[in-house]
PDB file of C-alpha atoms in Angstrom:
ATOM      1  CA  MET P1185      21.493  12.534  -1.406  1.00  0.00           C
ATOM      2  CA  ILE P1186      18.938  14.551   0.654  1.00  0.00           C
ATOM      3  CA  VAL P1187      15.469  13.345   0.438  1.00  0.00           C
ATOM      4  CA  THR P1188      12.788  14.260   1.194  1.00  0.00           C
ATOM      5  CA  ILE P1189       9.391  12.278   1.807  1.00  0.00           C
ATOM      6  CA  ILE P1190       6.129  13.857   2.239  1.00  0.00           C
ATOM      7  CA  GLY P1191       3.976  11.693   4.566  1.00  0.00           C
ATOM      8  CA  THR P1192       6.056  10.678   8.507  1.00  0.00           C
ATOM      9  CA  GLY P1193       3.391   7.316   8.533  1.00  0.00           C
ATOM     10  CA  LEU P1194       4.073   3.830   8.192  1.00  0.00           C
ATOM     11  CA  ILE P1195       5.306   3.519   4.946  1.00  0.00           C
ATOM     12  CA  GLY P1196       6.946   7.243   4.807  1.00  0.00           C
ATOM     13  CA  GLY P1197       8.621   6.598   8.487  1.00  0.00           C
ATOM     14  CA  SER P1198       9.564   2.729   7.834  1.00  0.00           C
ATOM     15  CA  LEU P1199      11.436   4.159   3.978  1.00  0.00           C
ATOM     16  CA  ALA P1200      13.510   6.516   5.956  1.00  0.00           C
ATOM     17  CA  ILE P1201      15.054   4.540   8.516  1.00  0.00           C
ATOM     18  CA  THR P1202      16.200   1.476   5.975  1.00  0.00           C
ATOM     19  CA  LEU P1203      16.979   4.986   4.193  1.00  0.00           C
ATOM     20  CA  ARG P1204      19.070   6.510   6.835  1.00  0.00           C
ATOM     21  CA  GLU P1205      20.435   2.975   7.887  1.00  0.00           C
ATOM     22  CA  LYS P1206      21.386   2.114   4.270  1.00  0.00           C
ATOM     23  CA  GLY P1207      23.442   5.290   4.508  1.00  0.00           C
ATOM     24  CA  ALA P1208      21.405   6.336   1.272  1.00  0.00           C
ATOM     25  CA  ALA P1209      20.155   9.437   1.998  1.00  0.00           C
ATOM     26  CA  GLU P1210      22.727  12.122   4.056  1.00  0.00           C
ATOM     27  CA  LYS P1211      19.597  14.059   5.170  1.00  0.00           C
ATOM     28  CA  ILE P1212      16.135  13.087   5.107  1.00  0.00           C
ATOM     29  CA  ILE P1213      12.890  15.753   5.565  1.00  0.00           C
ATOM     30  CA  GLY P1214       9.202  15.590   6.448  1.00  0.00           C
ATOM     31  CA  VAL P1215       6.965  16.864   4.930  1.00  0.00           C
ATOM     32  CA  ASP P1216       3.970  16.398   6.963  1.00  0.00           C
ATOM     33  CA  GLN P1217       0.197  17.961   7.413  1.00  0.00           C
ATOM     34  CA  HIS P1218      -0.007  17.038  10.786  1.00  0.00           C
ATOM     35  CA  GLN P1219       2.356  19.241  13.249  1.00  0.00           C
ATOM     36  CA  GLU P1220       2.580  16.386  15.914  1.00  0.00           C
ATOM     37  CA  HIS P1221       3.644  13.539  13.499  1.00  0.00           C
ATOM     38  CA  LEU P1222       5.434  16.401  12.251  1.00  0.00           C
ATOM     39  CA  GLN P1223       7.294  16.734  15.937  1.00  0.00           C
ATOM     40  CA  ARG P1224       7.313  12.796  16.797  1.00  0.00           C
ATOM     41  CA  ALA P1225       9.325  11.664  13.599  1.00  0.00           C
ATOM     42  CA  LYS P1226      11.384  14.321  15.171  1.00  0.00           C
ATOM     43  CA  GLU P1227      12.087  12.808  17.930  1.00  0.00           C
ATOM     44  CA  LEU P1228      11.982   9.697  17.265  1.00  0.00           C
ATOM     45  CA  ASN P1229      14.642  10.289  14.286  1.00  0.00           C
ATOM     46  CA  ILE P1230      13.103   9.124  11.541  1.00  0.00           C
ATOM     47  CA  ILE P1231      13.703  12.686   9.964  1.00  0.00           C
ATOM     48  CA  ASP P1232      16.273  15.449  10.606  1.00  0.00           C
ATOM     49  CA  GLU P1233      13.928  18.380  10.205  1.00  0.00           C
ATOM     50  CA  GLY P1234      10.355  18.919   8.588  1.00  0.00           C
ATOM     51  CA  MET P1235       9.835  22.213   6.697  1.00  0.00           C
ATOM     52  CA  PRO P1236       7.645  22.762   4.485  1.00  0.00           C
ATOM     53  CA  LEU P1237       7.148  21.539   1.538  1.00  0.00           C
ATOM     54  CA  ASN P1238       8.556  24.084  -0.832  1.00  0.00           C
ATOM     55  CA  ASP P1239      11.364  24.874   0.994  1.00  0.00           C
ATOM     56  CA  ALA P1240      11.757  20.724   1.399  1.00  0.00           C
ATOM     57  CA  LEU P1241      11.427  20.500  -2.595  1.00  0.00           C
ATOM     58  CA  GLN P1242      14.214  22.959  -3.112  1.00  0.00           C
ATOM     59  CA  CYS P1243      16.382  21.544  -1.539  1.00  0.00           C
ATOM     60  CA  SER P1244      16.263  17.684  -2.205  1.00  0.00           C
ATOM     61  CA  ASP P1245      17.362  15.520  -5.128  1.00  0.00           C
ATOM     62  CA  LEU P1246      14.705  12.965  -4.296  1.00  0.00           C
ATOM     63  CA  VAL P1247      10.501  13.897  -3.573  1.00  0.00           C
ATOM     64  CA  ILE P1248       8.972  10.801  -1.904  1.00  0.00           C
ATOM     65  CA  LEU P1249       5.028  10.840  -1.783  1.00  0.00           C
ATOM     66  CA  ALA P1250       3.665   8.506   0.834  1.00  0.00           C
ATOM     67  CA  ILE P1251       0.226   9.943   1.296  1.00  0.00           C
ATOM     68  CA  PRO P1252      -3.401   8.675   0.567  1.00  0.00           C
ATOM     69  CA  VAL P1253      -3.907   8.707  -3.086  1.00  0.00           C
ATOM     70  CA  ASP P1254      -6.767  11.676  -3.134  1.00  0.00           C
ATOM     71  CA  ALA P1255      -3.603  13.673  -1.543  1.00  0.00           C
ATOM     72  CA  VAL P1256      -0.902  12.053  -4.448  1.00  0.00           C
ATOM     73  CA  LEU P1257      -3.697  13.369  -6.909  1.00  0.00           C
ATOM     74  CA  GLN P1258      -3.438  16.486  -4.870  1.00  0.00           C
ATOM     75  CA  VAL P1259      -0.405  17.225  -4.368  1.00  0.00           C
ATOM     76  CA  LEU P1260       1.952  16.302  -7.056  1.00  0.00           C
ATOM     77  CA  PRO P1261       0.721  19.192 -10.345  1.00  0.00           C
ATOM     78  CA  ALA P1262       2.692  21.586  -8.164  1.00  0.00           C
ATOM     79  CA  LEU P1263       5.480  19.656  -7.717  1.00  0.00           C
ATOM     80  CA  MET P1264       5.882  18.317 -11.714  1.00  0.00           C
ATOM     81  CA  ASP P1265       5.499  22.288 -12.031  1.00  0.00           C
ATOM     82  CA  LYS P1266       8.208  23.081 -10.105  1.00  0.00           C
ATOM     83  CA  VAL P1267      10.658  19.538 -10.702  1.00  0.00           C
ATOM     84  CA  ARG P1268      14.394  20.379 -11.027  1.00  0.00           C
ATOM     85  CA  PRO P1269      15.962  19.052 -14.129  1.00  0.00           C
ATOM     86  CA  ASN P1270      18.477  17.205 -11.105  1.00  0.00           C
ATOM     87  CA  GLN P1271      15.143  16.184  -9.168  1.00  0.00           C
ATOM     88  CA  VAL P1272      13.305  13.201  -8.883  1.00  0.00           C
ATOM     89  CA  ILE P1273       9.952  12.601  -7.036  1.00  0.00           C
ATOM     90  CA  MET P1274       9.147   9.603  -6.565  1.00  0.00           C
ATOM     91  CA  ASP P1275       4.882   8.602  -5.473  1.00  0.00           C
ATOM     92  CA  VAL P1276       4.254   4.890  -3.074  1.00  0.00           C
ATOM     93  CA  GLY P1277       0.567   5.033  -3.270  1.00  0.00           C
ATOM     94  CA  SER P1278      -1.226   1.888  -3.500  1.00  0.00           C
ATOM     95  CA  THR P1279      -2.934   1.932  -6.963  1.00  0.00           C
ATOM     96  CA  LYS P1280      -1.924   3.636 -10.076  1.00  0.00           C
ATOM     97  CA  GLU P1281      -3.726   4.120 -13.216  1.00  0.00           C
ATOM     98  CA  LYS P1282      -5.211   7.610 -11.754  1.00  0.00           C
ATOM     99  CA  ILE P1283      -1.827   9.217 -10.310  1.00  0.00           C
ATOM    100  CA  LEU P1284      -0.213   8.059 -13.816  1.00  0.00           C
ATOM    101  CA  GLN P1285      -3.091   9.391 -16.337  1.00  0.00           C
ATOM    102  CA  LEU P1286      -2.689  12.650 -14.355  1.00  0.00           C
ATOM    103  CA  VAL P1287       0.726  13.028 -15.105  1.00  0.00           C
ATOM    104  CA  ALA P1288       0.703  11.658 -18.335  1.00  0.00           C
ATOM    105  CA  GLY P1289       1.740  14.575 -21.169  1.00  0.00           C
ATOM    106  CA  HIS P1290       3.532  17.158 -18.538  1.00  0.00           C
ATOM    107  CA  PRO P1291       6.408  17.891 -19.639  1.00  0.00           C
ATOM    108  CA  ASN P1292       8.537  16.902 -16.661  1.00  0.00           C
ATOM    109  CA  ARG P1293       7.054  13.306 -16.905  1.00  0.00           C
ATOM    110  CA  GLY P1294      10.302  12.249 -17.146  1.00  0.00           C
ATOM    111  CA  ARG P1295      11.310  13.551 -13.842  1.00  0.00           C
ATOM    112  CA  PHE P1296       8.682  10.847 -12.213  1.00  0.00           C
ATOM    113  CA  VAL P1297       9.085   7.345 -10.907  1.00  0.00           C
ATOM    114  CA  ALA P1298       5.057   4.928  -9.946  1.00  0.00           C
ATOM    115  CA  ALA P1299       7.177   2.944  -7.719  1.00  0.00           C
ATOM    116  CA  HIS P1300       4.142   0.560  -5.263  1.00  0.00           C
ATOM    117  CA  PRO P1301       5.850  -1.184  -2.141  1.00  0.00           C
ATOM    118  CA  MET P1302       3.277  -4.204  -0.647  1.00  0.00           C
ATOM    119  CA  ALA P1303       4.485  -4.516   2.294  1.00  0.00           C
ATOM    120  CA  GLY P1304       2.853  -2.879   5.519  1.00  0.00           C
ATOM    121  CA  THR P1305       0.912  -3.253   8.932  1.00  0.00           C
ATOM    122  CA  GLU P1306      -2.602  -2.453   9.448  1.00  0.00           C
ATOM    123  CA  TYR P1307      -0.856   0.382  11.675  1.00  0.00           C
ATOM    124  CA  SER P1308      -0.257   4.078  11.169  1.00  0.00           C
ATOM    125  CA  GLY P1309       0.916   6.875  12.150  1.00  0.00           C
ATOM    126  CA  PRO P1310       5.224   7.746  12.843  1.00  0.00           C
ATOM    127  CA  ASP P1311       4.891   4.954  15.585  1.00  0.00           C
ATOM    128  CA  ALA P1312       4.302   2.733  13.486  1.00  0.00           C
ATOM    129  CA  ALA P1313       7.974   2.812  10.903  1.00  0.00           C
ATOM    130  CA  ILE P1314       9.656  -0.059  11.637  1.00  0.00           C
ATOM    131  CA  ARG P1315      13.196  -1.257  10.658  1.00  0.00           C
ATOM    132  CA  ASN P1316      13.889  -3.654   7.848  1.00  0.00           C
ATOM    133  CA  LEU P1317       9.911  -4.052   6.535  1.00  0.00           C
ATOM    134  CA  PHE P1318      10.814  -4.101   3.278  1.00  0.00           C
ATOM    135  CA  THR P1319      13.189  -5.949   3.173  1.00  0.00           C
ATOM    136  CA  HIS P1320      13.150  -9.262   0.406  1.00  0.00           C
ATOM    137  CA  LYS P1321       8.975  -8.098  -0.535  1.00  0.00           C
ATOM    138  CA  THR P1322       8.240  -6.382  -3.849  1.00  0.00           C
ATOM    139  CA  MET P1323       8.420  -3.028  -5.151  1.00  0.00           C
ATOM    140  CA  VAL P1324       6.395  -1.988  -8.642  1.00  0.00           C
ATOM    141  CA  LEU P1325       7.401   0.377 -10.551  1.00  0.00           C
ATOM    142  CA  CYS P1326       4.959   1.214 -13.793  1.00  0.00           C
ATOM    143  CA  ASP P1327       5.261   2.222 -16.438  1.00  0.00           C
ATOM    144  CA  VAL P1328       8.944   3.000 -16.584  1.00  0.00           C
ATOM    145  CA  LYS P1329       9.354   3.671 -20.391  1.00  0.00           C
ATOM    146  CA  ASN P1330       7.776   7.030 -19.088  1.00  0.00           C
ATOM    147  CA  SER P1331      10.205   7.609 -16.734  1.00  0.00           C
ATOM    148  CA  ASP P1332      13.452   9.248 -17.682  1.00  0.00           C
ATOM    149  CA  GLU P1333      17.074   6.825 -17.435  1.00  0.00           C
ATOM    150  CA  ASP P1334      18.729   8.950 -14.680  1.00  0.00           C
ATOM    151  CA  ALA P1335      15.761   8.688 -12.856  1.00  0.00           C
ATOM    152  CA  LEU P1336      14.790   5.062 -12.843  1.00  0.00           C
ATOM    153  CA  GLU P1337      18.263   4.744 -11.973  1.00  0.00           C
ATOM    154  CA  MET P1338      17.899   6.045  -8.728  1.00  0.00           C
ATOM    155  CA  VAL P1339      14.866   5.082  -8.228  1.00  0.00           C
ATOM    156  CA  GLU P1340      15.936   0.975  -8.684  1.00  0.00           C
ATOM    157  CA  ASP P1341      19.221   1.979  -6.664  1.00  0.00           C
ATOM    158  CA  MET P1342      17.463   2.698  -3.977  1.00  0.00           C
ATOM    159  CA  VAL P1343      14.822  -0.461  -3.784  1.00  0.00           C
ATOM    160  CA  ASP P1344      17.827  -2.310  -3.687  1.00  0.00           C
ATOM    161  CA  LYS P1345      19.225  -0.511  -1.150  1.00  0.00           C
ATOM    162  CA  LEU P1346      16.411  -1.898   0.766  1.00  0.00           C
ATOM    163  CA  GLN P1347      16.762  -5.425  -0.562  1.00  0.00           C
ATOM    164  CA  MET P1348      13.344  -5.610  -1.920  1.00  0.00           C
ATOM    165  CA  ARG P1349      12.753  -7.461  -5.201  1.00  0.00           C
ATOM    166  CA  THR P1350      11.355  -5.339  -8.934  1.00  0.00           C
ATOM    167  CA  VAL P1351       8.370  -6.472 -10.850  1.00  0.00           C
ATOM    168  CA  TYR P1352       7.697  -4.160 -13.733  1.00  0.00           C
ATOM    169  CA  MET P1353       4.108  -3.321 -14.651  1.00  0.00           C
ATOM    170  CA  ASN P1354       1.731  -0.320 -16.628  1.00  0.00           C
ATOM    171  CA  GLY P1355      -0.595   1.050 -14.521  1.00  0.00           C
ATOM    172  CA  GLN P1356      -3.289  -1.167 -15.512  1.00  0.00           C
ATOM    173  CA  GLU P1357      -1.891  -4.504 -14.738  1.00  0.00           C
ATOM    174  CA  HIS P1358      -0.910  -2.961 -11.103  1.00  0.00           C
ATOM    175  CA  ASP P1359      -4.724  -1.640 -10.190  1.00  0.00           C
ATOM    176  CA  LEU P1360      -5.964  -4.990 -11.363  1.00  0.00           C
ATOM    177  CA  HIS P1361      -3.143  -7.731  -9.772  1.00  0.00           C
ATOM    178  CA  THR P1362      -3.208  -5.253  -6.276  1.00  0.00           C
ATOM    179  CA  ALA P1363      -7.458  -6.202  -5.529  1.00  0.00           C
ATOM    180  CA  TYR P1364      -6.553  -9.015  -5.857  1.00  0.00           C
ATOM    181  CA  VAL P1365      -3.218  -9.192  -3.975  1.00  0.00           C
ATOM    182  CA  SER P1366      -4.375  -7.169  -1.376  1.00  0.00           C
ATOM    183  CA  HIS P1367      -7.497  -4.758  -1.478  1.00  0.00           C
ATOM    184  CA  ILE P1368     -10.295  -7.776  -1.343  1.00  0.00           C
ATOM    185  CA  SER P1369      -8.405  -8.817   1.653  1.00  0.00           C
ATOM    186  CA  HIS P1370      -8.708  -5.399   3.457  1.00  0.00           C
ATOM    187  CA  ILE P1371     -12.422  -5.336   2.095  1.00  0.00           C
ATOM    188  CA  THR P1372     -13.011  -8.219   3.587  1.00  0.00           C
ATOM    189  CA  SER P1373     -11.388  -7.782   7.255  1.00  0.00           C
ATOM    190  CA  PHE P1374     -13.515  -4.837   7.284  1.00  0.00           C
ATOM    191  CA  ALA P1375     -16.373  -6.811   6.597  1.00  0.00           C
ATOM    192  CA  LEU P1376     -15.194  -9.723   9.071  1.00  0.00           C
ATOM    193  CA  ALA P1377     -14.956  -7.635  11.553  1.00  0.00           C
ATOM    194  CA  LEU P1378     -18.365  -6.027  11.687  1.00  0.00           C
ATOM    195  CA  THR P1379     -19.288  -8.933  11.299  1.00  0.00           C
ATOM    196  CA  VAL P1380     -17.791 -10.193  14.732  1.00  0.00           C
ATOM    197  CA  LEU P1381     -18.642  -6.860  16.386  1.00  0.00           C
ATOM    198  CA  LYS P1382     -22.689  -7.311  15.209  1.00  0.00           C
ATOM    199  CA  LYS P1383     -22.966  -9.917  16.272  1.00  0.00           C
ATOM    200  CA  GLU P1384     -20.936  -9.686  19.723  1.00  0.00           C
ATOM    201  CA  LYS P1385     -23.203  -7.418  20.642  1.00  0.00           C
ATOM    202  CA  GLU P1386     -26.264 -10.424  19.804  1.00  0.00           C
ATOM    203  CA  SER P1387     -24.445 -13.029  22.016  1.00  0.00           C
ATOM    204  CA  GLY P1388     -22.268 -11.244  24.117  1.00  0.00           C
ATOM    205  CA  ARG P1389     -19.311 -13.828  24.831  1.00  0.00           C
ATOM    206  CA  ILE P1390     -17.267 -14.413  21.185  1.00  0.00           C
ATOM    207  CA  PHE P1391     -14.365 -12.659  22.137  1.00  0.00           C
ATOM    208  CA  GLU P1392     -13.463 -14.835  24.866  1.00  0.00           C
ATOM    209  CA  LEU P1393     -13.082 -17.282  22.192  1.00  0.00           C
ATOM    210  CA  ALA P1394     -10.975 -15.171  20.067  1.00  0.00           C
ATOM    211  CA  SER P1395      -7.527 -17.016  18.941  1.00  0.00           C
ATOM    212  CA  GLY P1396      -4.400 -16.850  16.657  1.00  0.00           C
ATOM    213  CA  GLY P1397      -6.974 -17.710  13.446  1.00  0.00           C
ATOM    214  CA  PHE P1398      -9.142 -14.919  14.735  1.00  0.00           C
ATOM    215  CA  GLU P1399      -6.697 -12.482  14.960  1.00  0.00           C
ATOM    216  CA  SER P1400      -4.892 -13.078  12.293  1.00  0.00           C
ATOM    217  CA  THR P1401      -7.628 -13.083   9.656  1.00  0.00           C
ATOM    218  CA  VAL P1402     -10.060  -9.917  10.729  1.00  0.00           C
ATOM    219  CA  ARG P1403      -6.209  -7.743  12.077  1.00  0.00           C
ATOM    220  CA  LEU P1404      -6.254  -5.494   8.407  1.00  0.00           C
ATOM    221  CA  ALA P1405      -9.321  -4.255   9.868  1.00  0.00           C
ATOM    222  CA  LYS P1406      -7.497  -1.850  12.322  1.00  0.00           C
ATOM    223  CA  SER P1407      -6.052  -0.282   8.971  1.00  0.00           C
ATOM    224  CA  SER P1408      -6.753   3.498   8.552  1.00  0.00           C
ATOM    225  CA  PRO P1409      -9.994   4.149   6.816  1.00  0.00           C
ATOM    226  CA  ASP P1410      -7.700   7.434   6.011  1.00  0.00           C
ATOM    227  CA  MET P1411      -6.064   5.276   3.137  1.00  0.00           C
ATOM    228  CA  TRP P1412      -8.094   2.682   2.393  1.00  0.00           C
ATOM    229  CA  VAL P1413     -11.682   4.487   1.288  1.00  0.00           C
ATOM    230  CA  PRO P1414      -8.936   6.920  -1.862  1.00  0.00           C
ATOM    231  CA  ILE P1415      -7.762   2.815  -2.624  1.00  0.00           C
ATOM    232  CA  PHE P1416     -11.261   1.690  -2.907  1.00  0.00           C
ATOM    233  CA  LYS P1417     -12.481   4.761  -4.848  1.00  0.00           C
ATOM    234  CA  HIS P1418      -9.825   4.939  -7.137  1.00  0.00           C
ATOM    235  CA  ASN P1419     -10.195   1.468  -7.649  1.00  0.00           C
ATOM    236  CA  ARG P1420     -13.639   0.499  -7.869  1.00  0.00           C
ATOM    237  CA  GLY P1421     -13.536  -1.197 -11.293  1.00  0.00           C
ATOM    238  CA  ASN P1422     -10.747  -3.921 -10.010  1.00  0.00           C
ATOM    239  CA  VAL P1423     -12.040  -4.008  -6.485  1.00  0.00           C
ATOM    240  CA  LEU P1424     -15.533  -3.843  -7.639  1.00  0.00           C
ATOM    241  CA  ASP P1425     -14.706  -7.547  -9.999  1.00  0.00           C
ATOM    242  CA  VAL P1426     -12.828  -9.310  -7.182  1.00  0.00           C
ATOM    243  CA  LEU P1427     -15.628  -8.762  -5.295  1.00  0.00           C
ATOM    244  CA  ASP P1428     -18.335  -9.213  -7.290  1.00  0.00           C
ATOM    245  CA  GLU P1429     -15.835 -13.622  -7.236  1.00  0.00           C
ATOM    246  CA  HIS P1430     -15.579 -13.027  -3.552  1.00  0.00           C
ATOM    247  CA  ILE P1431     -19.351 -13.017  -3.176  1.00  0.00           C
ATOM    248  CA  HIS P1432     -20.178 -15.690  -5.594  1.00  0.00           C
ATOM    249  CA  GLN P1433     -17.728 -18.481  -3.958  1.00  0.00           C
ATOM    250  CA  LEU P1434     -19.574 -17.197  -0.301  1.00  0.00           C
ATOM    251  CA  GLN P1435     -23.173 -17.639  -1.630  1.00  0.00           C
ATOM    252  CA  GLN P1436     -21.597 -20.787  -3.205  1.00  0.00           C
ATOM    253  CA  MET P1437     -20.657 -22.177  -0.109  1.00  0.00           C
ATOM    254  CA  LYS P1438     -23.226 -21.075   1.719  1.00  0.00           C
ATOM    255  CA  SER P1439     -25.976 -22.905  -0.615  1.00  0.00           C
ATOM    256  CA  LEU P1440     -23.466 -25.772  -0.210  1.00  0.00           C
ATOM    257  CA  LEU P1441     -23.852 -25.639   4.288  1.00  0.00           C
ATOM    258  CA  GLU P1442     -27.750 -25.254   3.185  1.00  0.00           C
ATOM    259  CA  ASN P1443     -28.086 -28.440   0.461  1.00  0.00           C
ATOM    260  CA  GLU P1444     -25.734 -30.465   3.376  1.00  0.00           C
ATOM    261  CA  ASP P1445     -23.578 -31.359   0.522  1.00  0.00           C
ATOM    262  CA  TYR P1446     -20.557 -31.958   2.194  1.00  0.00           C
ATOM    263  CA  ASP P1447     -18.379 -33.878  -0.986  1.00  0.00           C
ATOM    264  CA  THR P1448     -19.102 -31.011  -2.913  1.00  0.00           C
ATOM    265  CA  PHE P1449     -16.927 -28.640  -0.604  1.00  0.00           C
ATOM    266  CA  TYR P1450     -14.824 -30.477   0.961  1.00  0.00           C
ATOM    267  CA  LYS P1451     -13.466 -31.078  -3.008  1.00  0.00           C
ATOM    268  CA  LEU P1452     -13.828 -27.121  -3.183  1.00  0.00           C
ATOM    269  CA  ILE P1453     -11.600 -26.589   0.461  1.00  0.00           C
ATOM    270  CA  GLN P1454      -9.264 -29.092  -1.728  1.00  0.00           C
ATOM    271  CA  LYS P1455     -10.234 -26.601  -4.521  1.00  0.00           C
ATOM    272  CA  SER P1456      -8.537 -23.708  -2.880  1.00  0.00           C
ATOM    273  CA  ASN P1457      -5.151 -25.875  -0.986  1.00  0.00           C
ATOM    274  CA  LYS P1458      -3.729 -25.727  -4.188  1.00  0.00           C
ATOM    275  CA  ILE P1459      -2.665 -21.770  -2.736  1.00  0.00           C
ATOM    276  CA  ARG P1460      -0.002 -23.415  -0.825  1.00  0.00           C
ATOM    277  CA  LYS P1461       1.629 -23.740  -4.349  1.00  0.00           C
ATOM    278  CA  ILE P1462       1.747 -19.570  -4.955  1.00  0.00           C
ATOM    279  CA  LEU P1463       2.078 -19.267  -1.150  1.00  0.00           C
ATOM    280  CA  LYS P1464       5.031 -21.262   0.668  1.00  0.00           C
TER     281      LYS P1464
END
């Protein structure tokens, strides 16, 4: 199978590494608007060669869009117009509803599979690509009833080779749940980083005291705005909903501290500990 990966950064590059290791691709072609990324991906043996998109499309069995959601929305329509009956187009974007709305009703809709690997790090670019990024993680496949059976089978076989679990959802469900388990974590980390950076200017030596707990809490703030602003934009309603609840919880804790109601604060923390049953 010849695979073209559009976007040779963390997700696209890590996919390429694993597909090569598992023997799932006989050739991997890279497409990237940044020529320096293509060159670096080739130096790292992530891709076999770089090509312009139209040339890559002509010789590929599977085309994976591993680019920010804004870019997916720009690139996907032309790909859907040109896709051949034996080809599959797959995206791995972090929001799904608008992407699925874009392809709904297209005569070649069946050749498209919408996917989201629930895996990543705070780093970006080809040098961020790592092996085993996806092992034992979850791949969400969305609206699969609208994908052709052979197209879905190709993607499901790839997911198996990646050693991932598969979950099936519709686009609306996906965007709602990812707002709660992923998007809020990132926006909270960005806000915490800004808070501490502001206080560092005022207090001077905060970072001398920073330890593992702080680092693990705020590490997501290193994530690229090129990726995350489009996610927040396209999942705006769900992110605002979860932010309202998050702000409510923070305000509640602030009020308890102001009123020195430590018994209730204790009970709140006890209640939050129930997350252990979910995150083992």
